[in-house]
PDB file of C-alpha atoms in Angstrom:
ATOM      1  CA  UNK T  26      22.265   6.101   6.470  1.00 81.00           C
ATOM      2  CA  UNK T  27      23.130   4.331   3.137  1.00 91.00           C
ATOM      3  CA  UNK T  28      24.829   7.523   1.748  1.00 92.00           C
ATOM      4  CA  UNK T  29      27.118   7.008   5.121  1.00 94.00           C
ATOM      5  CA  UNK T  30      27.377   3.221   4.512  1.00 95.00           C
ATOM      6  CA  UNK T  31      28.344   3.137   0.700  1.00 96.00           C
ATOM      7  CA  UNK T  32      30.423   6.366   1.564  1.00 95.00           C
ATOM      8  CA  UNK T  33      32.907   4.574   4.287  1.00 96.00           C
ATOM      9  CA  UNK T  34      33.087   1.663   1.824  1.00 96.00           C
ATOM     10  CA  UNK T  35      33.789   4.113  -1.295  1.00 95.00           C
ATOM     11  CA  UNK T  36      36.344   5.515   0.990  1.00 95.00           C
ATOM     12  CA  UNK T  37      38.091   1.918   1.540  1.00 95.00           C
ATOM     13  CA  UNK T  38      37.866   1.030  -1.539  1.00 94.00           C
ATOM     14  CA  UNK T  39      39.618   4.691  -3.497  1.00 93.00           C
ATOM     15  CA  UNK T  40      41.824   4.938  -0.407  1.00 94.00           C
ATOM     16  CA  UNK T  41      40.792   8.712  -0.562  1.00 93.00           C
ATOM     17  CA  UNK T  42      38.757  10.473   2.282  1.00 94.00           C
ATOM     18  CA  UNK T  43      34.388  10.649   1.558  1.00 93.00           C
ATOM     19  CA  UNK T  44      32.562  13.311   3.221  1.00 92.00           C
ATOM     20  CA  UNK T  45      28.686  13.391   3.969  1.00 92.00           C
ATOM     21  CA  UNK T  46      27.054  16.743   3.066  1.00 89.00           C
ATOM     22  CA  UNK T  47      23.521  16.462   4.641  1.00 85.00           C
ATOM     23  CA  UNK T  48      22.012  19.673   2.683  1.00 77.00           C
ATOM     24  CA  UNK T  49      18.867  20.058   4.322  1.00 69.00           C
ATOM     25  CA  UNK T  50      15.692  22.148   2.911  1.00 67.00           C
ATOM     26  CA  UNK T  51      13.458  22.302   0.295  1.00 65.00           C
ATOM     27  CA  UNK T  52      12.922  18.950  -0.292  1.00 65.00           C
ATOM     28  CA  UNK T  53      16.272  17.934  -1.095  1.00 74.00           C
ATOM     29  CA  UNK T  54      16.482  21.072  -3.793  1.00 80.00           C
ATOM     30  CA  UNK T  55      18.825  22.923  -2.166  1.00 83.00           C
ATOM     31  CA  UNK T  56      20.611  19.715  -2.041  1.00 86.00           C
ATOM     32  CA  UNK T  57      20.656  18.865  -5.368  1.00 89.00           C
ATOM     33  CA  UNK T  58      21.037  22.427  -6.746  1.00 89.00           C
ATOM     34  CA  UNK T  59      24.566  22.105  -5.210  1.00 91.00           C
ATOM     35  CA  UNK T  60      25.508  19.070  -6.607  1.00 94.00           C
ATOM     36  CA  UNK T  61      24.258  20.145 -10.227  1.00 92.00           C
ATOM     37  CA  UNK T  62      26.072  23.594 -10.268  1.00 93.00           C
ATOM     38  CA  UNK T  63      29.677  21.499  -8.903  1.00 95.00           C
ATOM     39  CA  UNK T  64      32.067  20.571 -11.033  1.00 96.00           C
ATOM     40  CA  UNK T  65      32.390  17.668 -12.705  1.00 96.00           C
ATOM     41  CA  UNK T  66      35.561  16.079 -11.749  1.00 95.00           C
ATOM     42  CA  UNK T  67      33.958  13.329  -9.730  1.00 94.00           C
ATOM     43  CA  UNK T  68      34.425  14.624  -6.354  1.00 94.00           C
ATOM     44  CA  UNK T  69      30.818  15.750  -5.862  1.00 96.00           C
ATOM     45  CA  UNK T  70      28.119  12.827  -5.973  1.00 97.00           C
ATOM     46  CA  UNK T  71      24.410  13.543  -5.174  1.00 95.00           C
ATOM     47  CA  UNK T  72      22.590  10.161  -3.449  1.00 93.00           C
ATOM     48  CA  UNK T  73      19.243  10.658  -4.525  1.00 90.00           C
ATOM     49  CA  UNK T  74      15.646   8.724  -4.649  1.00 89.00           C
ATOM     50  CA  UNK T  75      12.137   9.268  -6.143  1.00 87.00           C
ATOM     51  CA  UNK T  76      12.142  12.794  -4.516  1.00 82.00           C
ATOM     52  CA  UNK T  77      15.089  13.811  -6.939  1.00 80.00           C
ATOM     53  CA  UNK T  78      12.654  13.651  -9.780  1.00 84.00           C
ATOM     54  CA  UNK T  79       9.349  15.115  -7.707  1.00 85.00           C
ATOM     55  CA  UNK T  80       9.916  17.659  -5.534  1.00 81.00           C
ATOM     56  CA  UNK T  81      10.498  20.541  -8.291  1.00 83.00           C
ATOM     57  CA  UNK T  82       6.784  19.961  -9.075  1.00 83.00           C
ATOM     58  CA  UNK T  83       6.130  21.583  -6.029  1.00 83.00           C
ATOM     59  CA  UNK T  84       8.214  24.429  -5.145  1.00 75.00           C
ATOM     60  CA  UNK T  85       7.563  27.696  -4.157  1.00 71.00           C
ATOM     61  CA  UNK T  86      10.037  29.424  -6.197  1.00 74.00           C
ATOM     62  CA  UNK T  87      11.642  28.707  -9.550  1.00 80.00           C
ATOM     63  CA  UNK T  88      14.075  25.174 -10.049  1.00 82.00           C
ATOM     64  CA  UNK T  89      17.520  25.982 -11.773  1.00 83.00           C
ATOM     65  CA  UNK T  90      17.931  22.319 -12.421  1.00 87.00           C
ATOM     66  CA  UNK T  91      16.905  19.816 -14.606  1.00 91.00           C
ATOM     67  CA  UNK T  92      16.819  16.084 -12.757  1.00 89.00           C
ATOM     68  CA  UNK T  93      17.875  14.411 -15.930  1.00 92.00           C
ATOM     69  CA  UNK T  94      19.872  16.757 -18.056  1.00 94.00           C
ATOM     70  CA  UNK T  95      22.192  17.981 -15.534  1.00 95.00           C
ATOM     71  CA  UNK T  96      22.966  14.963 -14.113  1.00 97.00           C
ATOM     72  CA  UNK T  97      25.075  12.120 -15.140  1.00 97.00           C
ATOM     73  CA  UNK T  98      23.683   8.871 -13.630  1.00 97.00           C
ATOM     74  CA  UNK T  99      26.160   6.822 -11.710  1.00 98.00           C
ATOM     75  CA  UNK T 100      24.594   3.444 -10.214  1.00 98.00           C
ATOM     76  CA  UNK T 101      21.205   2.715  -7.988  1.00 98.00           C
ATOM     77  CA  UNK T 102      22.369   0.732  -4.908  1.00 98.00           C
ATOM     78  CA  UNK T 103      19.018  -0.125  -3.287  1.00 95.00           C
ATOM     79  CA  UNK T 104      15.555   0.326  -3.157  1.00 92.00           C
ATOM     80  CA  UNK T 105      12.562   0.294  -0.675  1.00 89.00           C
ATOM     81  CA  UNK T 106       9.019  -0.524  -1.030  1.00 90.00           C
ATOM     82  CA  UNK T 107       6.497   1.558   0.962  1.00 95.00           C
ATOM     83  CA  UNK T 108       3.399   0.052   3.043  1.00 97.00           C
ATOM     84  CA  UNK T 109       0.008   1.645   3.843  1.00 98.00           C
ATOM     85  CA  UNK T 110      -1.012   2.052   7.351  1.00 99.00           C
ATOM     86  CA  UNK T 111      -3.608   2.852  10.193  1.00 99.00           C
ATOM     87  CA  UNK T 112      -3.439   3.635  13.643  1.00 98.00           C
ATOM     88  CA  UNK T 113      -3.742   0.168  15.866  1.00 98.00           C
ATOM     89  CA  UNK T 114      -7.479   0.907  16.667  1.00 98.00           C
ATOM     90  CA  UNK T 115      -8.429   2.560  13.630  1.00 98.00           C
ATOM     91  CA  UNK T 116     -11.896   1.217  12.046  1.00 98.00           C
ATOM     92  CA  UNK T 117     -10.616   0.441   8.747  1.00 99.00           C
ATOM     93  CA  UNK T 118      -9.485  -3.644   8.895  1.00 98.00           C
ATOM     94  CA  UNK T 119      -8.486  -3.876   5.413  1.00 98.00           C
ATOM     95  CA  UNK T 120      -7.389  -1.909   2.374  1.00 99.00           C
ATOM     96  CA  UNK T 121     -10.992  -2.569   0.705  1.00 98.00           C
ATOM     97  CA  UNK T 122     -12.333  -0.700   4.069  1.00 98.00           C
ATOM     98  CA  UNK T 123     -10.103   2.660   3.477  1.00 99.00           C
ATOM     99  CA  UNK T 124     -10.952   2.391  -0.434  1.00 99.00           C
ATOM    100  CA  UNK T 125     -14.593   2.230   0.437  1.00 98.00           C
ATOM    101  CA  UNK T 126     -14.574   5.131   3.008  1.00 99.00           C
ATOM    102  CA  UNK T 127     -12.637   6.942   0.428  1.00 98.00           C
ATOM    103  CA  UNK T 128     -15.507   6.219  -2.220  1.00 98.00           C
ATOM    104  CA  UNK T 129     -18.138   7.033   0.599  1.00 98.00           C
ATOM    105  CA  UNK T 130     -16.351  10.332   1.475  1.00 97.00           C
ATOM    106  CA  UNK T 131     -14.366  11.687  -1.228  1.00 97.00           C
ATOM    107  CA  UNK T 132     -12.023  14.478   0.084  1.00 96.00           C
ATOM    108  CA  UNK T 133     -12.655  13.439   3.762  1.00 98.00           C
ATOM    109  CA  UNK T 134     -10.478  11.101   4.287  1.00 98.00           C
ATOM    110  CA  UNK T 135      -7.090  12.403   5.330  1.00 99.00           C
ATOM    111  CA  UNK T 136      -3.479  11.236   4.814  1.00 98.00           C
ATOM    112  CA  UNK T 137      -0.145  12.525   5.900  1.00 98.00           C
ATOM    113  CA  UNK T 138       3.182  12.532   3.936  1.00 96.00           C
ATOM    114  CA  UNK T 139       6.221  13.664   4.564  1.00 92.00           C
ATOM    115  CA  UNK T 140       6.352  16.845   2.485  1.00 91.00           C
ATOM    116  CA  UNK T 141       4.618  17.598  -1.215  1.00 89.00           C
ATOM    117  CA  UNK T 142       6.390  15.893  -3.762  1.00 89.00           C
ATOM    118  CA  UNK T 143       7.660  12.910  -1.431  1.00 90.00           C
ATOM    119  CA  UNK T 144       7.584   9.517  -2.345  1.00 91.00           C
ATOM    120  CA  UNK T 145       4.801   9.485   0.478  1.00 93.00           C
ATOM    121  CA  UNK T 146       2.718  12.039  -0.753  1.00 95.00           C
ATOM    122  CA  UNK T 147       2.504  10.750  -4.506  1.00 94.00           C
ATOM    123  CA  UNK T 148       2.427   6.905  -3.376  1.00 95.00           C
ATOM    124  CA  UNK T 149      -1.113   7.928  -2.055  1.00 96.00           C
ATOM    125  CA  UNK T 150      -2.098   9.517  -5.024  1.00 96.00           C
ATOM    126  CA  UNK T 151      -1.511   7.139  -6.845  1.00 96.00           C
ATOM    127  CA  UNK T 152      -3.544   4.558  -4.642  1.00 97.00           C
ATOM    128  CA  UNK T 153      -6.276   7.222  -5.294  1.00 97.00           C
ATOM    129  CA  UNK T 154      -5.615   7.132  -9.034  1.00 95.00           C
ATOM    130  CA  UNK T 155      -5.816   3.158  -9.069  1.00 96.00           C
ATOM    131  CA  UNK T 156      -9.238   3.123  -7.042  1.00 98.00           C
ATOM    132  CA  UNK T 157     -10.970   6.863  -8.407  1.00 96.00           C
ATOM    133  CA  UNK T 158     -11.395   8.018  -5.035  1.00 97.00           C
ATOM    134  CA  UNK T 159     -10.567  11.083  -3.491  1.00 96.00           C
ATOM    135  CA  UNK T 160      -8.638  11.725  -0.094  1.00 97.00           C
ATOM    136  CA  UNK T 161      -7.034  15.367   2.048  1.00 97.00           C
ATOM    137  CA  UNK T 162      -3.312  15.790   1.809  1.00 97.00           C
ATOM    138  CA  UNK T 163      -1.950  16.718   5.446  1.00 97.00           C
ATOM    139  CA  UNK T 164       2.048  17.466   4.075  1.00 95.00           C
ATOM    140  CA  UNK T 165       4.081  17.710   7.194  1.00 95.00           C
ATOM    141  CA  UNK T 166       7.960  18.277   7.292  1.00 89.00           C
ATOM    142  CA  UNK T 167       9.062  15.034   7.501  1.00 90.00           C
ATOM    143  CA  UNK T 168       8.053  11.412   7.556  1.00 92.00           C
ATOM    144  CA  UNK T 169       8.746  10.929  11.716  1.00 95.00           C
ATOM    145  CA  UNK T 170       5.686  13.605  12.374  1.00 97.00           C
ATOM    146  CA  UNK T 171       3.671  12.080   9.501  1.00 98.00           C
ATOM    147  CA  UNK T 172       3.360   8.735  11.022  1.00 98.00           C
ATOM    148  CA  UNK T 173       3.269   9.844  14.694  1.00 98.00           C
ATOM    149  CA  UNK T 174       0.100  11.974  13.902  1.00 98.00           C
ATOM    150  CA  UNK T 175      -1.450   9.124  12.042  1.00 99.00           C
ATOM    151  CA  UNK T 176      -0.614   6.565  15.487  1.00 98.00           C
ATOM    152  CA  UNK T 177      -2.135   9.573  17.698  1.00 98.00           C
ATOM    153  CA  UNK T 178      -5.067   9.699  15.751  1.00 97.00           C
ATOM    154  CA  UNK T 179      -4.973  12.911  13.972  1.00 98.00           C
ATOM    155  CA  UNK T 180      -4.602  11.907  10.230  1.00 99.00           C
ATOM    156  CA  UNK T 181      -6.206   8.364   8.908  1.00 99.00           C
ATOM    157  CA  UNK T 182      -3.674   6.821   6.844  1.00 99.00           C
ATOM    158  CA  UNK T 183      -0.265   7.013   5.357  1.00 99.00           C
ATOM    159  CA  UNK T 184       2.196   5.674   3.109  1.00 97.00           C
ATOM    160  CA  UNK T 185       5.634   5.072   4.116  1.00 95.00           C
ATOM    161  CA  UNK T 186       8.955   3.241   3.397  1.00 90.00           C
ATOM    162  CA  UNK T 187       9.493   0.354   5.257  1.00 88.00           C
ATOM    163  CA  UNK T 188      11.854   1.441   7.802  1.00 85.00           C
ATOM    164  CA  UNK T 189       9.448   4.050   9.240  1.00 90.00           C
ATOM    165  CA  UNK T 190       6.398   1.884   9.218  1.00 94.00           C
ATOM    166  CA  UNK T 191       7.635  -1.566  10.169  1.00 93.00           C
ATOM    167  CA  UNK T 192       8.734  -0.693  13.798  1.00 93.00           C
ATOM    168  CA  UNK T 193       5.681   0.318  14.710  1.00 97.00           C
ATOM    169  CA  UNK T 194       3.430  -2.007  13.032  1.00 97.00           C
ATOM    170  CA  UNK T 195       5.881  -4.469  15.215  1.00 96.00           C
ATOM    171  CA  UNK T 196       5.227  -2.602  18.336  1.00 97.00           C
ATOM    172  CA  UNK T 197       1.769  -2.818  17.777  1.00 98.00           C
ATOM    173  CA  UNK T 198       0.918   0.833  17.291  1.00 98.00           C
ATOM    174  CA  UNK T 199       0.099   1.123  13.306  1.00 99.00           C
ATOM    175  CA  UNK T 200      -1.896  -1.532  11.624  1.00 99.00           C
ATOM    176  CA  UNK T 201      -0.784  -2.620   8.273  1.00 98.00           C
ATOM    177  CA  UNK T 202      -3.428  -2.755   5.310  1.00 99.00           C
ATOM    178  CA  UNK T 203      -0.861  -3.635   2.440  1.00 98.00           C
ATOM    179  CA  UNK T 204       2.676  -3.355   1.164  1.00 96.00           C
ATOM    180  CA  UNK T 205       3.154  -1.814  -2.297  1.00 95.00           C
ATOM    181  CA  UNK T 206       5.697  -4.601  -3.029  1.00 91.00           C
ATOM    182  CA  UNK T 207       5.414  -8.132  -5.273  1.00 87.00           C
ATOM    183  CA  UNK T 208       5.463 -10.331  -2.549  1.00 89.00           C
ATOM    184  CA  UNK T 209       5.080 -10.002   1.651  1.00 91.00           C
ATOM    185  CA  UNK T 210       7.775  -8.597   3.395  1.00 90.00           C
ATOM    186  CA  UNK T 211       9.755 -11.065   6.324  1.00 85.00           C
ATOM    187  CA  UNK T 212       9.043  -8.885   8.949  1.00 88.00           C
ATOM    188  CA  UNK T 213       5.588  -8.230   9.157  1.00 94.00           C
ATOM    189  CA  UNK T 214       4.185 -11.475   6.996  1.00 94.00           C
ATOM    190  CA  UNK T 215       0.625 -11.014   8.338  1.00 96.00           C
ATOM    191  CA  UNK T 216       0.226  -7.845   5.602  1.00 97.00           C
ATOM    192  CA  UNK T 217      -0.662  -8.812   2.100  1.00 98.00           C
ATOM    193  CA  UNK T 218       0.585  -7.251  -1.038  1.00 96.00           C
ATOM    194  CA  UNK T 219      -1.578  -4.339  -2.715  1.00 97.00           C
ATOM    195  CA  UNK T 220      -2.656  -6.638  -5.169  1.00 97.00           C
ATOM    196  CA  UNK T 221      -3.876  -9.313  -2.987  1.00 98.00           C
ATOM    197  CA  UNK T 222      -5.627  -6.629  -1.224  1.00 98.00           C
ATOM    198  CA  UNK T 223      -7.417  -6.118  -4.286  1.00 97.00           C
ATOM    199  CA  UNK T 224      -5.556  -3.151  -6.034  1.00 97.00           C
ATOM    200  CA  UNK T 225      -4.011  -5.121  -9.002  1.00 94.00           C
ATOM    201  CA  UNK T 226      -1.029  -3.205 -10.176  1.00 94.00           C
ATOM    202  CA  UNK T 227      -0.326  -0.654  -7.308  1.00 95.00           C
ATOM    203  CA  UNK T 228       3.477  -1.362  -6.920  1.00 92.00           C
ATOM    204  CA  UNK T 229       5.222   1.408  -5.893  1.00 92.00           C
ATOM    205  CA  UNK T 230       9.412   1.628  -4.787  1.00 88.00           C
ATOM    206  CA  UNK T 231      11.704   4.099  -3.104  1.00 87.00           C
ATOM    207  CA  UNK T 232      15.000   3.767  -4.764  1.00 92.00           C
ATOM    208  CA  UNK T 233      18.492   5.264  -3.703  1.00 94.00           C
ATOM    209  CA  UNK T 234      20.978   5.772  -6.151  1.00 97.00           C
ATOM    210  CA  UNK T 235      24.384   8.054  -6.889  1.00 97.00           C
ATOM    211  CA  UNK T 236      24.354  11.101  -9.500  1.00 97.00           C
ATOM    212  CA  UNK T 237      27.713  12.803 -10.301  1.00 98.00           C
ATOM    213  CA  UNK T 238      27.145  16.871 -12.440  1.00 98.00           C
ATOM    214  CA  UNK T 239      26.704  15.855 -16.014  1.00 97.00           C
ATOM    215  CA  UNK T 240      30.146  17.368 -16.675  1.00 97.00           C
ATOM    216  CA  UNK T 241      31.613  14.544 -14.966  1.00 98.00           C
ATOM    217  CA  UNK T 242      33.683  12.857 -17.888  1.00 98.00           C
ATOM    218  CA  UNK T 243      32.445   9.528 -18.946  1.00 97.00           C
ATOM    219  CA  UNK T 244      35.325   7.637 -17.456  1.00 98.00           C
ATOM    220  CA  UNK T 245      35.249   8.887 -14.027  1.00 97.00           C
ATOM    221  CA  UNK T 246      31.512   8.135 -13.773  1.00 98.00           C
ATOM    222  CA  UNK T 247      32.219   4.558 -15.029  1.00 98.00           C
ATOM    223  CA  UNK T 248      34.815   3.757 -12.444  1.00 97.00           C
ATOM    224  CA  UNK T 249      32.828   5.352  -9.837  1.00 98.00           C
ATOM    225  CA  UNK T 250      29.781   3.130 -10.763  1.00 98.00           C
ATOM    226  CA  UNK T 251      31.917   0.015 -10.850  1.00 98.00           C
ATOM    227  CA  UNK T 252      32.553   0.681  -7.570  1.00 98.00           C
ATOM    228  CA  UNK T 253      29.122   1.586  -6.035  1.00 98.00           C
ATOM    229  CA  UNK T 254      28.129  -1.871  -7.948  1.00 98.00           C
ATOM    230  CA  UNK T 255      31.122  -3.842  -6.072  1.00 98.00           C
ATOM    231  CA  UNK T 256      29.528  -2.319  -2.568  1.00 98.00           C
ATOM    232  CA  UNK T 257      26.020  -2.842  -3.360  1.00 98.00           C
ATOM    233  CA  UNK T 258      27.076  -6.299  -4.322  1.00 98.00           C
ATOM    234  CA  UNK T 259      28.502  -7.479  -0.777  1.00 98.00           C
ATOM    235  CA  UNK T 260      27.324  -9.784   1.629  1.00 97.00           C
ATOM    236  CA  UNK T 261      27.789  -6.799   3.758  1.00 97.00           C
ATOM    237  CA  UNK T 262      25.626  -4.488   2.295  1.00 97.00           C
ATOM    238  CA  UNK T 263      23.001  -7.094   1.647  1.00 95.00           C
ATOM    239  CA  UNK T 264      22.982  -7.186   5.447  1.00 94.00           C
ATOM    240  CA  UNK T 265      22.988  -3.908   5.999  1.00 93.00           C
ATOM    241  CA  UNK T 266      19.677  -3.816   3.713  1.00 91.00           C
ATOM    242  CA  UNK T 267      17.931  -5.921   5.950  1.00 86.00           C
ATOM    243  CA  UNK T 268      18.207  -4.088   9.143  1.00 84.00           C
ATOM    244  CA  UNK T 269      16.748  -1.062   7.130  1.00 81.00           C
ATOM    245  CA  UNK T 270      14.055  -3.592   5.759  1.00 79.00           C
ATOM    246  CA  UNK T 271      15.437  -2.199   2.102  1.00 86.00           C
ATOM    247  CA  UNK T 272      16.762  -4.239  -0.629  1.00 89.00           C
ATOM    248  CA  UNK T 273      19.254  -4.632  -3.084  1.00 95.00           C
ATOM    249  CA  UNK T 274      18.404  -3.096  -6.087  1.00 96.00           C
ATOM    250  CA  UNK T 275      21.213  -2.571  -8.622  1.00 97.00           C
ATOM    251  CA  UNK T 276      21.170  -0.303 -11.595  1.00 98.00           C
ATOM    252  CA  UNK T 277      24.761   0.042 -13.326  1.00 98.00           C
ATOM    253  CA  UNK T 278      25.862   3.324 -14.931  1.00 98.00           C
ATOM    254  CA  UNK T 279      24.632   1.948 -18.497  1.00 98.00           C
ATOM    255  CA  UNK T 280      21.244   0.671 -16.758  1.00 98.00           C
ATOM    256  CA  UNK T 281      20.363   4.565 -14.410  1.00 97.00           C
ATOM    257  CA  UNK T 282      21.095   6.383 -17.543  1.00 97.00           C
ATOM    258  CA  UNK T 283      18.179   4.012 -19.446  1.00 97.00           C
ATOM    259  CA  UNK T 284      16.060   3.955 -16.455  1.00 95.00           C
ATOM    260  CA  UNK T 285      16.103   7.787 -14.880  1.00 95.00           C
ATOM    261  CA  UNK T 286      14.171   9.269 -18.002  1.00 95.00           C
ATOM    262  CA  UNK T 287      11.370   6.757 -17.837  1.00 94.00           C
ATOM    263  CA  UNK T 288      11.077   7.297 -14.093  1.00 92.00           C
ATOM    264  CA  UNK T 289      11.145  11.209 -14.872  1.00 92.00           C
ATOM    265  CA  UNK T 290       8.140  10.608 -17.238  1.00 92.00           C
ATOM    266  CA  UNK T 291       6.541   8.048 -14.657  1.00 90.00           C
ATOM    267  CA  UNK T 292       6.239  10.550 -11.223  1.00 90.00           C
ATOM    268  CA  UNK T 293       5.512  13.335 -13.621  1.00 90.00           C
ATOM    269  CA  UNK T 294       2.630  12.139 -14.578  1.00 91.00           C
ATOM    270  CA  UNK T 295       1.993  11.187 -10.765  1.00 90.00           C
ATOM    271  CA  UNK T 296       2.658  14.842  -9.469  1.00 89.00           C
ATOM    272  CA  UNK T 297       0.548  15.914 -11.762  1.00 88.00           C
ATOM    273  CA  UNK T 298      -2.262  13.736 -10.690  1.00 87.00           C
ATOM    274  CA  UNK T 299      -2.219  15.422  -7.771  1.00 83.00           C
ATOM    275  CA  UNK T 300      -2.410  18.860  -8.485  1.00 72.00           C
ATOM    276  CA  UNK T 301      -5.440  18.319 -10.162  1.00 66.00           C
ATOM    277  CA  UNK T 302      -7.428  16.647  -7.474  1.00 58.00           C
TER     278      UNK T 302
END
């Protein structure tokens, strides 16, 4: 939905027509594969997140791409922070409850993501890094399944962006235990932060951003990211933020290009994490 947003805007703005190629599969790699082999002439742009840098950890087959090299960073728009939750009914109250169950029974605990290598997947392995406990990955394809199974029952917890968790939490089928964000979020004000849940430094974001082939010459990508900052920078896309419950989050071409290695280095570290529990 953003890629759609900024795209109708990018449109307005160039006066030239934007398609949306949803290339499904993989993870995103098929995807991003696409956009990497493209030429650089700045008509191809991959919108990517956290699963841009993760998801090659944990294919079947080999990755032709590098996430860094072979892409030339454009501008992040937005970002999302994720919350951990429980069915309505489910025995564990608090965050402190699901850390001690974990600690009670390591590997028995069970969570769902929404594939291997998603921001889902490695946000709870990192809350299992942060605590030393041990929990079951239950991967399905897709974050809709992931949290339905956890509201029917059939998986314990999850961690998911806000959009797919705060609906229900509303509706009174998923209980909140803590949002992996500085402060509360608007909407659901009742769940405290990570850290005043008592796991001090588990912050953990979804971003969005634009990433053009690295062929792309310099000042094509710059206009392009002057332009993706003038969107993200309305009162209108500020709005439409908040009916996603995202946020503004703006990296300029200059910025992405500092940032993208250090988040490379960051979720490596993560994926690897959880290959070895």
């Amino acid at each position: 939905m953003t890629a759609r947003f900024v795209a109708e805007a990018l449109a307005k703005n160039l006066k030239t027509p934007v398609m949306v190629d949803n290339r499904a599969g993989a993870g995103g790699l098929i995807g991003t594969d696409a956009v990497a082999k493209a030429p650089g002439d700045g008509y191809t742009l991959l919108f990517a997140g956290v699963p841009h840098l993760t998801t090659r950890w944990f294919a079947n087959g080999p990755v032709t791409f590098d996430p860094v090299k072979d892409f030339a960073p454009v501008a992040k728009v937005s970002s999302s922070a994720l919350g951990i939750v429980v069915k309505a009914d489910s025995p564990y109250k608090t965050l402190g409850d699901l850390v001690a169950a974990m600690k009670r029974k390591p590997g028995e605990i069970t969570y769902s993501s929404g594939g291997a290598g998603s921001t889902s997947h490695l946000c709870s392995v990192m809350l299992n890094d942060l605590t030393n406990t041990r929990a079951k990955h239950i991967p399905y394809k897709g974050n809709g399944p992931a949290v339905t199974d956890v509201i029917a029952g059939q998986v314990d917890f999850t961690c998911q962006g806000a959009p797919s968790v705060v609906p229900m939490i509303k509706a009174g089928k998923l209980r909140g235990l803590a949002v992996t964000s500085a402060g509360r979020w608007g909407e659901i004000p009742d769940v405290p932060t990570s850290a005043q849940a008592g796991v001090a430094g588990y912050q953990v974001a979804s971003w969005i951003g634009a990433l053009a082939p690295v062929a792309t010459p310099a000042p094509i990508v710059q206009r392009l990211s002057d332009e993706l900052v003038r969107i993200a920078q309305s009162p209108e896309f500020k709005a439409f933020c908040a009916r996603q419950s995202m946020y503004v989050d703006i990296a300029d071409r200059r910025q992405f290009l500092a940032d993208l290695p250090k988040e490379d280095a960051h979720w490596k570290r993560i994926a690897q994490l959880s290959k070895e529990s």
